[in-house]
């Protein structure tokens, strides 16, 4: 018999209530405190910080030390070890699932923008930027941990531990914890799981604090305009032509939710199918990419829906862009609050000096690399692209979306689409990273080999990404002489057609 008064019945909902109330409190504080309003701190970030402060105060006031979300009334226990979850573990589950659901909702939104040669190139370049940022973080991380082990003799650390920087910053807590635990169990990295989690937590703080500071700098310099008032919307913003009615036998919003959940269910089945031939060895890696599998599945689902509509099997459009945008916004807001609230500051006790150096160097290097790429390849929307990429490649995809929403709340630039669709080329080019992650911790020799391979791969991918810049002289040499056809040394239209990459991301190419 279920007792509805039992705390385990209410634990999950109570956690959601705390997350929601913290957002409301944060929103009120931003409205009434000028400093917070001018600082442009997202309400979800501020709400997460509030919960983190509360949770940490409870930790130091209890004996034995217990974080607020790990108190007994916020635990779900089913009587078995596998089915028992603490409050912080529930926060991690919420973060994990909201990422997948949010990206599926983003992927289901249709766009009027046609994927021209230029747009395809921008998506490809976004994917290459992602992998190159991983490589920057991996290279610097390995160098730092090699110095810590070989020069400063930090006990319990291994040479290849620094590669966890790219997983903690670029992939978040799940992948960082998985690889950290693997290094702890198989290669002697003491506290490897906590090491990975701590890097991810620090990366999230770098994304939020660094991103917000840069948004304010851009605002003061007049580079961006942040909307502080509600924008006036037309009916076209809420509803497209020839869509199903808002209310009928089935509510329109219910349909959108059902589509997102159905695709996520298919993602679960597909991930299990991929894991079956390999057993448990790849489960943590495959299920760590739940959001990628979901985004990939949105492509055939949209194709099927469009085909059914063209054949008049479905007479009206079932997907509403506005509602899908609100679903993704809700998921990302909840995810960001849960992610910050789940941080356990006592994890910083191990290797604190190395961890802080990793976070500082990784954050600065990632900032300047992405800044350079966006300035060169994404001139038309460089700031939107930068904020989204920096947030994603230091914290999580949700922090990238949060920063992007501060300057492009309606997702009118291609930056949000780039972040969604770049996952396909990114995962292809990132496959060697998985190999390097398995090589680096094996021994000092393998760590140096992994470092050399990472540097070489970084150079190769940058040549591919900056192809239109590096080979500009070659393209220019194909243009007709001045006064013939194109004139002024510019390419003729016929010549441009023969150069698929000449104009990608660069108006002057």
PDB file of C-alpha atoms in Angstrom, residues 216-391:
ATOM      1  CA  UNK A 216      27.847  43.520 -19.245  1.00  0.00           C
ATOM      2  CA  UNK A 217      31.065  44.650 -20.936  1.00  0.00           C
ATOM      3  CA  UNK A 218      29.425  44.344 -24.353  1.00  0.00           C
ATOM      4  CA  UNK A 219      26.397  46.240 -23.112  1.00  0.00           C
ATOM      5  CA  UNK A 220      28.489  49.131 -21.738  1.00  0.00           C
ATOM      6  CA  UNK A 221      30.400  49.338 -25.015  1.00  0.00           C
ATOM      7  CA  UNK A 222      27.171  49.432 -26.992  1.00  0.00           C
ATOM      8  CA  UNK A 223      27.973  46.240 -28.882  1.00  0.00           C
ATOM      9  CA  UNK A 224      24.716  44.518 -27.933  1.00  0.00           C
ATOM     10  CA  UNK A 225      21.240  45.547 -26.907  1.00  0.00           C
ATOM     11  CA  UNK A 226      19.611  43.656 -24.097  1.00  0.00           C
ATOM     12  CA  UNK A 227      15.831  43.868 -23.994  1.00  0.00           C
ATOM     13  CA  UNK A 228      14.645  44.706 -20.481  1.00  0.00           C
ATOM     14  CA  UNK A 229      10.996  45.201 -21.436  1.00  0.00           C
ATOM     15  CA  UNK A 230       8.608  42.687 -22.842  1.00  0.00           C
ATOM     16  CA  UNK A 231       8.601  42.670 -26.628  1.00  0.00           C
ATOM     17  CA  UNK A 232       5.369  43.214 -28.479  1.00  0.00           C
ATOM     18  CA  UNK A 233       4.454  40.043 -30.324  1.00  0.00           C
ATOM     19  CA  UNK A 234       2.154  39.485 -33.236  1.00  0.00           C
ATOM     20  CA  UNK A 235      -0.070  36.477 -33.827  1.00  0.00           C
ATOM     21  CA  UNK A 236       2.553  35.113 -36.230  1.00  0.00           C
ATOM     22  CA  UNK A 237       4.985  34.832 -33.303  1.00  0.00           C
ATOM     23  CA  UNK A 238       2.618  32.446 -31.518  1.00  0.00           C
ATOM     24  CA  UNK A 239       1.043  30.474 -34.325  1.00  0.00           C
ATOM     25  CA  UNK A 240       2.029  29.573 -37.853  1.00  0.00           C
ATOM     26  CA  UNK A 241      -0.284  29.183 -40.803  1.00  0.00           C
ATOM     27  CA  UNK A 242      -2.374  26.067 -41.215  1.00  0.00           C
ATOM     28  CA  UNK A 243      -1.759  24.645 -37.729  1.00  0.00           C
ATOM     29  CA  UNK A 244      -3.999  22.527 -35.542  1.00  0.00           C
ATOM     30  CA  UNK A 245      -6.354  24.569 -33.301  1.00  0.00           C
ATOM     31  CA  UNK A 246      -5.203  25.668 -29.868  1.00  0.00           C
ATOM     32  CA  UNK A 247      -8.046  23.883 -28.094  1.00  0.00           C
ATOM     33  CA  UNK A 248      -9.973  20.914 -29.482  1.00  0.00           C
ATOM     34  CA  UNK A 249     -10.455  17.399 -28.152  1.00  0.00           C
ATOM     35  CA  UNK A 250      -6.749  17.556 -27.332  1.00  0.00           C
ATOM     36  CA  UNK A 251      -4.974  20.684 -26.163  1.00  0.00           C
ATOM     37  CA  UNK A 252      -2.326  21.945 -28.587  1.00  0.00           C
ATOM     38  CA  UNK A 253       0.310  22.246 -25.872  1.00  0.00           C
ATOM     39  CA  UNK A 254      -0.362  18.643 -24.850  1.00  0.00           C
ATOM     40  CA  UNK A 255       0.434  17.594 -28.417  1.00  0.00           C
ATOM     41  CA  UNK A 256       3.799  19.391 -28.283  1.00  0.00           C
ATOM     42  CA  UNK A 257       4.696  17.777 -24.952  1.00  0.00           C
ATOM     43  CA  UNK A 258       3.658  14.353 -26.260  1.00  0.00           C
ATOM     44  CA  UNK A 259       5.868  14.727 -29.360  1.00  0.00           C
ATOM     45  CA  UNK A 260       8.908  15.679 -27.286  1.00  0.00           C
ATOM     46  CA  UNK A 261       8.388  12.805 -24.829  1.00  0.00           C
ATOM     47  CA  UNK A 262       7.771  10.320 -27.651  1.00  0.00           C
ATOM     48  CA  UNK A 263      11.047  11.266 -29.346  1.00  0.00           C
ATOM     49  CA  UNK A 264      12.856  11.006 -26.020  1.00  0.00           C
ATOM     50  CA  UNK A 265      11.375   7.535 -25.562  1.00  0.00           C
ATOM     51  CA  UNK A 266      12.665   6.547 -29.010  1.00  0.00           C
ATOM     52  CA  UNK A 267      16.064   7.929 -27.973  1.00  0.00           C
ATOM     53  CA  UNK A 268      16.067   5.616 -24.960  1.00  0.00           C
ATOM     54  CA  UNK A 269      15.266   2.582 -27.117  1.00  0.00           C
ATOM     55  CA  UNK A 270      17.902   3.525 -29.688  1.00  0.00           C
ATOM     56  CA  UNK A 271      20.594   3.968 -27.027  1.00  0.00           C
ATOM     57  CA  UNK A 272      19.775   0.547 -25.581  1.00  0.00           C
ATOM     58  CA  UNK A 273      19.923  -0.984 -29.070  1.00  0.00           C
ATOM     59  CA  UNK A 274      23.368   0.539 -29.652  1.00  0.00           C
ATOM     60  CA  UNK A 275      24.629  -0.816 -26.316  1.00  0.00           C
ATOM     61  CA  UNK A 276      23.375  -4.393 -26.757  1.00  0.00           C
ATOM     62  CA  UNK A 277      26.295  -5.699 -28.891  1.00  0.00           C
ATOM     63  CA  UNK A 278      28.897  -4.156 -26.558  1.00  0.00           C
ATOM     64  CA  UNK A 279      27.469  -4.866 -23.098  1.00  0.00           C
ATOM     65  CA  UNK A 280      27.889  -2.584 -20.105  1.00  0.00           C
ATOM     66  CA  UNK A 281      31.273  -1.225 -21.211  1.00  0.00           C
ATOM     67  CA  UNK A 282      29.794   1.518 -23.415  1.00  0.00           C
ATOM     68  CA  UNK A 283      26.536   2.275 -21.606  1.00  0.00           C
ATOM     69  CA  UNK A 284      27.794   5.264 -19.658  1.00  0.00           C
ATOM     70  CA  UNK A 285      29.292   6.812 -22.805  1.00  0.00           C
ATOM     71  CA  UNK A 286      26.285   6.195 -25.053  1.00  0.00           C
ATOM     72  CA  UNK A 287      23.714   7.355 -22.500  1.00  0.00           C
ATOM     73  CA  UNK A 288      25.875  10.417 -21.845  1.00  0.00           C
ATOM     74  CA  UNK A 289      24.901  11.578 -25.338  1.00  0.00           C
ATOM     75  CA  UNK A 290      21.147  11.380 -24.781  1.00  0.00           C
ATOM     76  CA  UNK A 291      20.698  14.930 -26.074  1.00  0.00           C
ATOM     77  CA  UNK A 292      22.612  14.142 -29.281  1.00  0.00           C
ATOM     78  CA  UNK A 293      20.536  11.040 -30.013  1.00  0.00           C
ATOM     79  CA  UNK A 294      17.374  13.063 -29.409  1.00  0.00           C
ATOM     80  CA  UNK A 295      18.443  15.846 -31.779  1.00  0.00           C
ATOM     81  CA  UNK A 296      19.343  13.328 -34.480  1.00  0.00           C
ATOM     82  CA  UNK A 297      15.911  11.693 -34.177  1.00  0.00           C
ATOM     83  CA  UNK A 298      14.133  15.037 -34.663  1.00  0.00           C
ATOM     84  CA  UNK A 299      15.387  15.060 -38.258  1.00  0.00           C
ATOM     85  CA  UNK A 300      13.515  11.923 -39.463  1.00  0.00           C
ATOM     86  CA  UNK A 301      10.495  12.765 -37.275  1.00  0.00           C
ATOM     87  CA  UNK A 302      10.142  16.180 -38.928  1.00  0.00           C
ATOM     88  CA  UNK A 303      10.654  14.589 -42.348  1.00  0.00           C
ATOM     89  CA  UNK A 304       7.882  12.047 -41.685  1.00  0.00           C
ATOM     90  CA  UNK A 305       5.480  14.719 -40.426  1.00  0.00           C
ATOM     91  CA  UNK A 306       6.187  16.903 -43.467  1.00  0.00           C
ATOM     92  CA  UNK A 307       5.666  13.929 -45.792  1.00  0.00           C
ATOM     93  CA  UNK A 308       2.367  13.022 -44.139  1.00  0.00           C
ATOM     94  CA  UNK A 309       1.186  16.607 -44.469  1.00  0.00           C
ATOM     95  CA  UNK A 310       2.187  16.807 -48.125  1.00  0.00           C
ATOM     96  CA  UNK A 311       0.230  13.594 -48.762  1.00  0.00           C
ATOM     97  CA  UNK A 312      -2.768  15.113 -46.904  1.00  0.00           C
ATOM     98  CA  UNK A 313      -2.706  12.281 -44.369  1.00  0.00           C
ATOM     99  CA  UNK A 314      -2.225  15.033 -41.790  1.00  0.00           C
ATOM    100  CA  UNK A 315      -4.177  18.059 -42.901  1.00  0.00           C
ATOM    101  CA  UNK A 316      -2.680  20.584 -40.477  1.00  0.00           C
ATOM    102  CA  UNK A 317       0.718  21.215 -38.958  1.00  0.00           C
ATOM    103  CA  UNK A 318       1.072  19.656 -35.531  1.00  0.00           C
ATOM    104  CA  UNK A 319       4.328  21.314 -34.418  1.00  0.00           C
ATOM    105  CA  UNK A 320       4.160  24.868 -33.106  1.00  0.00           C
ATOM    106  CA  UNK A 321       7.457  26.781 -33.018  1.00  0.00           C
ATOM    107  CA  UNK A 322       6.408  29.103 -30.215  1.00  0.00           C
ATOM    108  CA  UNK A 323       5.329  26.293 -27.891  1.00  0.00           C
ATOM    109  CA  UNK A 324       8.417  24.208 -28.688  1.00  0.00           C
ATOM    110  CA  UNK A 325      10.515  27.244 -27.844  1.00  0.00           C
ATOM    111  CA  UNK A 326       8.739  27.616 -24.511  1.00  0.00           C
ATOM    112  CA  UNK A 327       9.230  23.920 -23.716  1.00  0.00           C
ATOM    113  CA  UNK A 328      12.956  24.204 -24.384  1.00  0.00           C
ATOM    114  CA  UNK A 329      13.110  27.426 -22.353  1.00  0.00           C
ATOM    115  CA  UNK A 330      11.428  25.746 -19.389  1.00  0.00           C
ATOM    116  CA  UNK A 331      13.738  22.733 -19.580  1.00  0.00           C
ATOM    117  CA  UNK A 332      16.861  24.882 -19.749  1.00  0.00           C
ATOM    118  CA  UNK A 333      15.711  27.085 -16.857  1.00  0.00           C
ATOM    119  CA  UNK A 334      15.036  24.103 -14.601  1.00  0.00           C
ATOM    120  CA  UNK A 335      18.268  22.480 -15.718  1.00  0.00           C
ATOM    121  CA  UNK A 336      20.404  25.489 -14.874  1.00  0.00           C
ATOM    122  CA  UNK A 337      18.878  25.825 -11.380  1.00  0.00           C
ATOM    123  CA  UNK A 338      19.256  22.114 -10.659  1.00  0.00           C
ATOM    124  CA  UNK A 339      22.825  22.072 -11.965  1.00  0.00           C
ATOM    125  CA  UNK A 340      24.000  24.871  -9.670  1.00  0.00           C
ATOM    126  CA  UNK A 341      22.066  23.578  -6.663  1.00  0.00           C
ATOM    127  CA  UNK A 342      23.726  20.156  -7.065  1.00  0.00           C
ATOM    128  CA  UNK A 343      27.247  21.570  -6.571  1.00  0.00           C
ATOM    129  CA  UNK A 344      28.955  20.178  -3.449  1.00  0.00           C
ATOM    130  CA  UNK A 345      31.650  22.603  -2.379  1.00  0.00           C
ATOM    131  CA  UNK A 346      33.463  20.046  -0.223  1.00  0.00           C
ATOM    132  CA  UNK A 347      34.556  18.363  -3.462  1.00  0.00           C
ATOM    133  CA  UNK A 348      36.981  21.255  -3.931  1.00  0.00           C
ATOM    134  CA  UNK A 349      39.068  19.976  -1.013  1.00  0.00           C
ATOM    135  CA  UNK A 350      40.956  17.446  -3.169  1.00  0.00           C
ATOM    136  CA  UNK A 351      43.632  18.847  -5.487  1.00  0.00           C
ATOM    137  CA  UNK A 352      42.213  22.338  -4.970  1.00  0.00           C
ATOM    138  CA  UNK A 353      45.297  24.148  -6.348  1.00  0.00           C
ATOM    139  CA  UNK A 354      45.468  21.992  -9.493  1.00  0.00           C
ATOM    140  CA  UNK A 355      41.715  22.253 -10.005  1.00  0.00           C
ATOM    141  CA  UNK A 356      41.689  26.043  -9.712  1.00  0.00           C
ATOM    142  CA  UNK A 357      44.596  26.339 -12.148  1.00  0.00           C
ATOM    143  CA  UNK A 358      42.840  24.000 -14.591  1.00  0.00           C
ATOM    144  CA  UNK A 359      39.643  26.053 -14.375  1.00  0.00           C
ATOM    145  CA  UNK A 360      41.402  29.404 -14.738  1.00  0.00           C
ATOM    146  CA  UNK A 361      43.662  28.423 -17.631  1.00  0.00           C
ATOM    147  CA  UNK A 362      40.911  26.445 -19.359  1.00  0.00           C
ATOM    148  CA  UNK A 363      38.413  29.295 -19.023  1.00  0.00           C
ATOM    149  CA  UNK A 364      40.774  31.981 -20.339  1.00  0.00           C
ATOM    150  CA  UNK A 365      42.052  29.850 -23.233  1.00  0.00           C
ATOM    151  CA  UNK A 366      38.520  28.835 -24.249  1.00  0.00           C
ATOM    152  CA  UNK A 367      37.369  32.466 -24.100  1.00  0.00           C
ATOM    153  CA  UNK A 368      40.075  33.787 -26.419  1.00  0.00           C
ATOM    154  CA  UNK A 369      39.949  30.879 -28.848  1.00  0.00           C
ATOM    155  CA  UNK A 370      36.172  31.106 -29.332  1.00  0.00           C
ATOM    156  CA  UNK A 371      36.388  34.913 -29.476  1.00  0.00           C
ATOM    157  CA  UNK A 372      38.905  34.689 -32.318  1.00  0.00           C
ATOM    158  CA  UNK A 373      36.862  32.100 -34.230  1.00  0.00           C
ATOM    159  CA  UNK A 374      33.612  34.072 -33.948  1.00  0.00           C
ATOM    160  CA  UNK A 375      35.305  37.331 -34.962  1.00  0.00           C
ATOM    161  CA  UNK A 376      36.670  35.692 -38.116  1.00  0.00           C
ATOM    162  CA  UNK A 377      33.992  33.189 -39.177  1.00  0.00           C
ATOM    163  CA  UNK A 378      30.704  34.482 -37.704  1.00  0.00           C
ATOM    164  CA  UNK A 379      30.903  38.224 -38.320  1.00  0.00           C
ATOM    165  CA  UNK A 380      27.163  38.772 -38.854  1.00  0.00           C
ATOM    166  CA  UNK A 381      26.247  37.491 -35.376  1.00  0.00           C
ATOM    167  CA  UNK A 382      29.607  37.148 -33.649  1.00  0.00           C
ATOM    168  CA  UNK A 383      28.440  38.072 -30.137  1.00  0.00           C
ATOM    169  CA  UNK A 384      25.423  35.745 -30.134  1.00  0.00           C
ATOM    170  CA  UNK A 385      27.565  32.902 -31.462  1.00  0.00           C
ATOM    171  CA  UNK A 386      30.325  33.608 -28.951  1.00  0.00           C
ATOM    172  CA  UNK A 387      28.084  33.701 -25.875  1.00  0.00           C
ATOM    173  CA  UNK A 388      26.302  30.492 -26.830  1.00  0.00           C
ATOM    174  CA  UNK A 389      29.533  28.649 -27.594  1.00  0.00           C
ATOM    175  CA  UNK A 390      31.454  29.954 -24.567  1.00  0.00           C
ATOM    176  CA  UNK A 391      28.650  29.003 -22.176  1.00  0.00           C
TER     177      UNK A 391
END
